[in-house]
Coordinates of C-alpha atoms in Angstrom, one line a residue:
M1 CA 96.1 88.4 109.5
R2 CA 93.5 86.2 108.9
R3 CA 91.7 84.7 111.7
I4 CA 89.4 80.9 111.9
H5 CA 86.2 82.0 113.5
R6 CA 84.9 77.8 115.0
F7 CA 82.1 77.2 117.0
R8 CA 79.6 79.9 115.8
N9 CA 77.0 78.2 117.0
F10 CA 78.0 78.9 121.2
A11 CA 76.1 81.5 123.2
V12 CA 75.9 84.9 122.5
G13 CA 77.2 85.6 125.5
A14 CA 81.1 83.9 124.6
V15 CA 80.9 85.6 121.5
A16 CA 80.6 89.2 123.8
L17 CA 83.2 88.0 125.6
T18 CA 85.7 86.8 122.3
L19 CA 85.0 90.0 120.8
C20 CA 86.5 91.9 123.5
W21 CA 89.2 90.1 124.3
S22 CA 90.4 90.5 120.3
A23 CA 89.3 94.8 121.1
Q24 CA 91.4 94.4 124.0
L25 CA 94.3 92.5 121.9
G26 CA 93.7 95.2 119.5
S27 CA 94.0 98.0 121.8
A28 CA 97.0 96.9 123.2
D29 CA 98.8 96.4 119.6
A30 CA 97.4 100.1 118.9
Q31 CA 99.8 101.4 122.3
S32 CA 102.8 99.6 121.3
S33 CA 102.7 101.9 117.9
S34 CA 101.7 104.7 120.2
Q35 CA 103.8 104.4 123.0
Q36 CA 107.5 104.9 120.2
S37 CA 108.3 108.2 119.5
F38 CA 109.5 109.7 115.7
V39 CA 113.1 109.7 114.9
T40 CA 113.8 113.2 113.8
T41 CA 116.2 114.4 111.8
K42 CA 119.2 117.0 113.7
E43 CA 122.5 118.9 111.9
G44 CA 123.3 115.9 110.5
G45 CA 122.3 113.1 112.9
F46 CA 119.3 111.5 113.6
L47 CA 117.8 111.6 117.4
L48 CA 115.0 109.7 119.2
D49 CA 112.8 110.9 122.2
G50 CA 115.9 114.0 122.4
K51 CA 119.1 111.7 122.3
P52 CA 121.5 110.0 119.2
F53 CA 120.0 107.2 117.4
R54 CA 122.7 105.7 115.4
V55 CA 120.8 103.2 113.0
A56 CA 122.5 99.6 113.6
G57 CA 119.7 97.8 111.2
V58 CA 119.2 94.7 108.9
N59 CA 117.9 93.7 105.7
N60 CA 114.9 90.6 104.6
H61 CA 113.5 91.0 101.4
Y62 CA 110.8 88.2 102.5
L63 CA 108.9 90.4 105.0
T64 CA 106.0 91.8 102.7
F65 CA 105.8 87.9 101.3
G66 CA 106.9 85.0 104.2
S67 CA 104.6 83.1 106.3
S68 CA 104.1 84.2 110.0
A69 CA 106.7 82.8 111.5
E70 CA 109.0 83.0 109.0
V71 CA 108.5 86.9 109.6
T72 CA 108.9 86.5 113.4
R73 CA 111.6 85.0 113.6
V74 CA 114.0 87.0 111.3
L75 CA 112.4 89.9 113.5
D76 CA 113.5 88.2 117.1
D77 CA 117.0 87.0 115.0
A78 CA 117.0 90.9 113.9
T79 CA 116.9 91.7 117.5
A80 CA 119.0 89.0 118.6
M81 CA 121.9 90.5 117.2
G82 CA 121.1 94.4 118.5
A83 CA 119.6 95.7 116.0
N84 CA 117.0 98.3 115.8
V85 CA 116.3 99.3 112.6
V86 CA 114.5 96.5 109.9
R87 CA 114.6 97.7 106.0
T88 CA 112.1 95.7 103.2
F89 CA 110.4 96.7 100.2
L90 CA 107.2 96.7 99.9
Q91 CA 106.3 93.4 97.1
P92 CA 105.3 91.6 95.1
V93 CA 104.1 93.3 92.2
I94 CA 101.5 91.1 89.8
G95 CA 100.2 91.9 85.9
S96 CA 96.6 91.2 85.6
L97 CA 94.3 88.4 87.8
D98 CA 93.2 86.6 84.5
G99 CA 96.7 87.0 83.0
Q100 CA 95.8 89.2 80.3
V101 CA 98.2 91.4 81.6
P102 CA 101.6 89.2 81.7
T103 CA 103.4 89.1 84.7
I104 CA 106.9 89.0 83.9
W105 CA 108.5 87.2 86.2
N106 CA 108.2 83.3 88.4
S107 CA 105.2 84.2 89.9
K108 CA 104.4 80.5 90.3
S109 CA 107.5 79.6 91.6
T110 CA 107.4 76.7 94.9
A111 CA 110.7 77.8 96.3
D112 CA 111.0 78.7 99.8
S113 CA 110.5 82.5 100.5
S114 CA 113.9 83.2 101.0
N115 CA 114.6 82.2 97.3
L116 CA 111.3 84.2 96.0
G117 CA 108.9 81.9 96.0
T118 CA 105.7 84.1 97.2
K119 CA 102.8 82.1 97.2
G120 CA 100.7 83.7 95.9
I121 CA 101.1 87.1 97.6
Y122 CA 101.2 90.0 95.6
M123 CA 100.6 93.9 96.7
M124 CA 99.4 95.1 93.5
S125 CA 98.2 94.2 90.0
W126 CA 97.0 95.9 86.3
D127 CA 93.6 96.1 86.1
P128 CA 92.7 95.4 82.1
I129 CA 88.9 96.8 82.1
T130 CA 89.6 99.9 83.9
N131 CA 93.4 100.1 83.3
K132 CA 94.2 100.7 86.9
M133 CA 96.8 100.1 89.1
V134 CA 94.6 97.8 91.8
P135 CA 96.1 97.7 95.6
N136 CA 95.5 94.6 97.5
D137 CA 94.3 94.9 100.8
G138 CA 93.5 91.3 101.5
P139 CA 95.1 88.9 103.3
D140 CA 97.2 87.8 100.8
G141 CA 98.7 91.2 100.5
L142 CA 98.5 94.7 102.8
Q143 CA 97.9 93.1 105.7
K144 CA 101.3 90.7 105.4
V145 CA 102.2 94.4 106.1
D146 CA 100.1 94.7 108.8
F147 CA 101.5 91.9 110.3
L148 CA 104.7 93.0 109.6
I149 CA 104.8 96.5 111.8
A150 CA 102.3 95.2 114.5
E151 CA 105.2 93.1 115.1
A152 CA 107.6 95.3 114.6
A153 CA 106.1 97.3 116.8
K154 CA 105.9 94.8 119.6
R155 CA 110.1 94.5 119.2
K156 CA 110.6 98.4 119.4
L157 CA 112.3 97.6 116.1
K158 CA 111.9 100.8 113.3
L159 CA 111.0 100.1 109.4
I160 CA 112.4 101.6 106.1
L161 CA 109.6 100.3 103.5
A162 CA 110.6 100.5 100.2
F163 CA 107.2 101.8 98.8
V164 CA 108.5 99.8 95.0
D165 CA 112.3 97.4 94.2
F166 CA 113.3 99.3 91.0
W167 CA 114.0 95.6 89.8
A168 CA 111.8 92.6 88.4
Y169 CA 112.8 90.2 90.9
T170 CA 109.2 90.0 92.1
G171 CA 108.1 93.2 89.8
G172 CA 108.5 95.7 91.1
A173 CA 108.5 98.8 88.9
Q174 CA 109.8 96.8 86.2
Q175 CA 106.1 95.6 86.4
M176 CA 105.0 98.2 86.7
N177 CA 106.6 99.3 83.4
A178 CA 104.9 96.5 81.5
W179 CA 102.3 96.9 82.4
Y180 CA 102.4 100.0 79.5
G181 CA 103.7 97.7 77.4
S182 CA 107.6 98.3 78.9
S183 CA 110.8 96.4 78.9
D184 CA 112.6 100.3 78.9
K185 CA 114.9 99.4 82.0
Y186 CA 116.1 102.7 83.0
T187 CA 113.5 105.5 82.0
F188 CA 110.1 104.4 81.4
F189 CA 109.5 103.9 84.7
A190 CA 110.2 107.9 85.9
A191 CA 109.1 109.2 82.8
D192 CA 105.9 108.2 81.2
P193 CA 103.0 110.2 83.4
R194 CA 101.1 107.2 83.6
T195 CA 103.4 105.1 85.6
R196 CA 104.6 108.3 87.8
R197 CA 100.6 108.4 88.1
D198 CA 100.5 105.0 89.2
Y199 CA 103.5 105.3 91.7
K200 CA 102.1 108.5 93.2
E201 CA 98.6 106.8 93.7
W202 CA 100.2 103.5 95.6
V203 CA 101.9 105.7 97.3
R204 CA 98.9 107.8 98.3
H205 CA 97.5 104.1 99.8
V206 CA 100.0 103.2 101.7
L207 CA 99.8 106.0 103.5
S208 CA 96.0 106.2 103.4
R209 CA 95.7 102.5 105.0
V210 CA 95.0 102.3 108.5
N211 CA 96.6 98.9 110.0
T212 CA 94.1 96.2 110.2
I213 CA 95.6 95.5 113.4
T214 CA 96.6 98.4 115.6
G215 CA 93.6 100.7 114.1
V216 CA 97.1 103.1 113.5
R217 CA 97.5 104.3 110.1
Y218 CA 100.8 103.8 108.1
S219 CA 101.6 108.2 107.6
D220 CA 101.0 108.4 111.4
D221 CA 103.0 105.2 112.8
P222 CA 106.6 106.2 114.8
T223 CA 107.7 102.2 113.9
I224 CA 107.9 103.7 110.5
F225 CA 111.2 105.0 110.8
A226 CA 111.0 105.9 107.1
W227 CA 110.3 105.5 103.2
D228 CA 112.4 104.9 100.6
L229 CA 111.1 106.2 97.2
A230 CA 112.4 102.3 95.5
N231 CA 114.9 99.7 96.6
E232 CA 117.8 101.5 94.2
P233 CA 116.3 103.3 91.9
D234 CA 118.7 103.7 88.6
I235 CA 116.7 106.1 86.5
H236 CA 118.6 107.5 84.0
P237 CA 119.6 110.2 82.8
K238 CA 121.3 111.6 85.7
P239 CA 118.5 114.9 85.9
L240 CA 115.0 112.3 85.6
L241 CA 116.6 111.0 88.4
H242 CA 116.7 114.8 89.9
D243 CA 112.9 115.7 88.4
W244 CA 111.9 112.3 89.7
V245 CA 113.0 112.0 93.5
S246 CA 112.3 115.7 93.8
E247 CA 108.5 115.3 92.8
M248 CA 108.0 111.7 94.6
S249 CA 110.1 113.3 97.7
A250 CA 107.5 116.3 98.3
Y251 CA 104.7 114.2 98.2
V252 CA 105.8 111.5 100.3
K253 CA 106.5 114.3 102.5
S254 CA 103.4 116.2 102.0
L255 CA 101.3 113.4 103.5
A256 CA 103.4 111.3 106.2
P257 CA 105.3 114.8 107.7
K258 CA 106.1 113.6 111.0
Q259 CA 108.2 110.4 108.7
L260 CA 111.7 110.4 107.3
V261 CA 111.9 110.0 103.7
T262 CA 115.0 109.3 101.6
T263 CA 116.1 107.6 98.2
G264 CA 117.1 104.1 98.6
H265 CA 119.3 105.2 95.8
G266 CA 122.1 103.2 95.7
N267 CA 124.4 106.2 94.9
M268 CA 128.0 104.0 94.8
D269 CA 129.3 106.5 92.1
Q270 CA 127.4 109.3 92.6
K271 CA 128.4 111.1 95.5
L272 CA 125.1 111.5 97.7
S273 CA 124.1 114.2 94.8
D274 CA 120.2 113.3 95.1
M275 CA 120.9 114.7 99.4
D276 CA 120.6 118.2 97.5
I277 CA 116.4 118.0 97.3
P278 CA 114.9 119.8 100.3
S279 CA 112.2 116.4 100.9
V280 CA 115.3 114.0 101.3
D281 CA 115.8 113.7 104.9
F282 CA 119.0 112.0 105.0
G283 CA 121.3 109.8 102.3
T284 CA 121.8 105.9 101.2
W285 CA 124.3 104.6 99.4
H286 CA 125.0 100.7 99.2
G287 CA 128.4 98.7 98.5
Y288 CA 129.5 95.8 97.7
P289 CA 133.2 96.2 97.6
S290 CA 133.5 92.7 95.4
Y291 CA 131.6 93.6 92.9
A292 CA 132.8 97.1 92.1
K293 CA 136.7 95.3 92.6
M294 CA 136.9 97.4 95.7
S295 CA 139.8 96.0 98.4
H296 CA 138.3 96.4 101.7
S297 CA 140.6 99.3 102.9
D298 CA 139.0 100.9 99.3
F299 CA 136.1 100.0 101.1
D300 CA 137.0 101.7 104.6
A301 CA 138.0 104.9 102.9
R302 CA 134.6 105.0 100.9
I303 CA 132.9 105.3 103.9
R304 CA 134.9 107.9 105.0
E305 CA 134.0 110.1 102.7
Y306 CA 130.7 109.8 102.1
C307 CA 130.5 110.2 106.0
A308 CA 132.3 113.8 105.1
I309 CA 129.4 114.5 102.7
G310 CA 127.2 114.1 105.4
R311 CA 128.5 115.8 107.8
D312 CA 129.3 118.8 104.7
V313 CA 125.5 118.6 104.0
G314 CA 124.5 118.0 107.2
K315 CA 122.3 115.8 106.6
P316 CA 122.6 111.6 108.1
V317 CA 124.3 109.0 105.8
I318 CA 123.1 105.8 106.2
L319 CA 125.3 102.9 104.6
E320 CA 121.9 101.2 104.1
E321 CA 123.4 97.9 101.7
F322 CA 126.4 96.5 101.6
G323 CA 128.0 93.0 102.2
V324 CA 131.3 90.6 102.0
P325 CA 130.8 86.9 101.0
R326 CA 131.1 84.0 103.7
S327 CA 133.4 82.7 101.4
D328 CA 136.0 86.0 101.9
A329 CA 137.8 84.5 104.9
D330 CA 138.3 88.2 105.9
Q331 CA 134.6 88.7 106.3
A332 CA 133.8 89.7 109.9
N333 CA 137.3 90.7 110.3
A334 CA 136.1 93.5 107.3
Y335 CA 132.4 93.8 108.8
G336 CA 133.9 94.6 111.9
T337 CA 136.1 97.4 110.5
W338 CA 133.4 98.8 108.2
L339 CA 131.2 99.7 111.3
N340 CA 134.0 100.1 113.8
T341 CA 134.3 103.3 111.0
I342 CA 130.8 104.7 110.4
A343 CA 130.5 104.2 114.9
T344 CA 133.7 106.7 115.0
S345 CA 133.0 109.1 111.9
D346 CA 129.7 110.4 113.8
C347 CA 127.5 108.5 110.2
G348 CA 123.9 107.9 110.5
G349 CA 124.3 103.9 110.9
W350 CA 123.8 101.0 108.8
V351 CA 121.8 98.4 107.3
V352 CA 123.7 94.5 106.4
W353 CA 122.4 92.8 103.5
R354 CA 121.3 90.2 104.7
L355 CA 119.4 88.6 107.5
V356 CA 117.3 85.6 107.2
S357 CA 116.6 82.4 109.2
T358 CA 115.2 80.0 109.7
Q359 CA 112.5 78.9 106.7
D360 CA 108.8 77.0 107.4
S361 CA 111.2 73.3 106.4
G362 CA 113.7 74.3 109.2
L363 CA 116.2 75.4 107.2
Y364 CA 118.2 77.8 106.3
P365 CA 117.8 78.7 102.7
Q366 CA 120.6 78.6 99.9
D367 CA 122.4 81.0 99.1
D368 CA 125.4 79.9 97.1
Y369 CA 125.3 82.6 93.7
D370 CA 125.5 86.0 96.1
K371 CA 126.7 84.3 99.5
F372 CA 126.0 87.2 101.5
D373 CA 123.0 85.7 104.1
I374 CA 124.4 86.5 107.7
H375 CA 122.4 83.8 110.0
N376 CA 122.0 83.5 113.9
D377 CA 124.7 80.4 114.1
G378 CA 127.3 82.0 116.3
S379 CA 129.7 82.7 113.2
P380 CA 132.3 85.0 113.5
A381 CA 130.9 87.3 110.6
W382 CA 127.5 87.3 113.3
Q383 CA 129.2 88.4 116.8
A384 CA 131.2 90.7 114.4
L385 CA 127.9 92.6 113.9
R386 CA 126.5 92.1 117.1
D387 CA 129.3 93.5 118.4
A388 CA 129.1 96.3 116.3
A389 CA 125.1 97.4 116.6
L390 CA 125.6 97.0 120.6
K391 CA 128.6 99.3 120.2
L392 CA 127.2 102.2 118.0
Q393 CA 123.9 102.2 120.0
N394 CA 126.1 102.8 123.7

């Protein structure tokens, strides 16, 4: 968080008082994190402070590049919904700052945050002089994540953070491929030793980072419930995916043994096959029946099937993304039915796609394509999700 220093000619005593106040504020922020406990797993479920922990969560995609006010509005709305987990990705990723290595997405967009107007913020870039990935630790980089973690801790919200988005909307793994001139979407990222090295260096940098607001190392922060290796790492062929997940999940666990690790994979058609990897703590899957041409009842059956897989393997399973377009008149009923199935099937929980709040314009963003946006507007869909969140945690 950038602080603006004014009145530099104040007496030394006044400056000392300000520094003391700032130190106390930082101490309070650190305490809000340290007073929380880490979520663990046992016998196919999550535990927090020795009690069952069921995930009732929301996704939001702009928490690492939205304004501070936009971020806090989302967290406040998540709390109002009764959510206990918020999921997002560490993004954006760009080419080189001098343009020598192109940025493959529209990083200059002036759209609102929800529609990927990123305002010059980026998490990592490419240095053409040293030919290396360079993390951005500044106020237009990882300090945005510092703020998110600190604000989530204040609200006793847990975070699922994906180290990178696999898709190119704000660069992601596809931008990391482009650093080496590749446009191979599905294989290069996991197969090339250079991108594997860059990914591990990024993971090491993130996990060893000390939050500039709370003073807590990321790998020691219980606010971070879990790490997704990536958002939807759709790596082909399947043996390469298994190899990459095995190596990278073990690497994350070696650096952050107190926190949970999962893949972030969509897993819609792979039956949670990555759950056999010892360093993967729980399973994830993403489901959008309107895209898969499934009926609401068929999707409910898929939920039951995946919950059963988790029970058989002995690991929790989270429906980590799902959505029904608001153009579907049965949206609220579908949410209520599916989330009741999760609540009564001993599944790990759910994280809806996606909660968005008013932008700095004062308006909700336009979502005329997918129509999955959820607002704190008292709508039937909002009420169904709120009721389900409260039920799951009682």
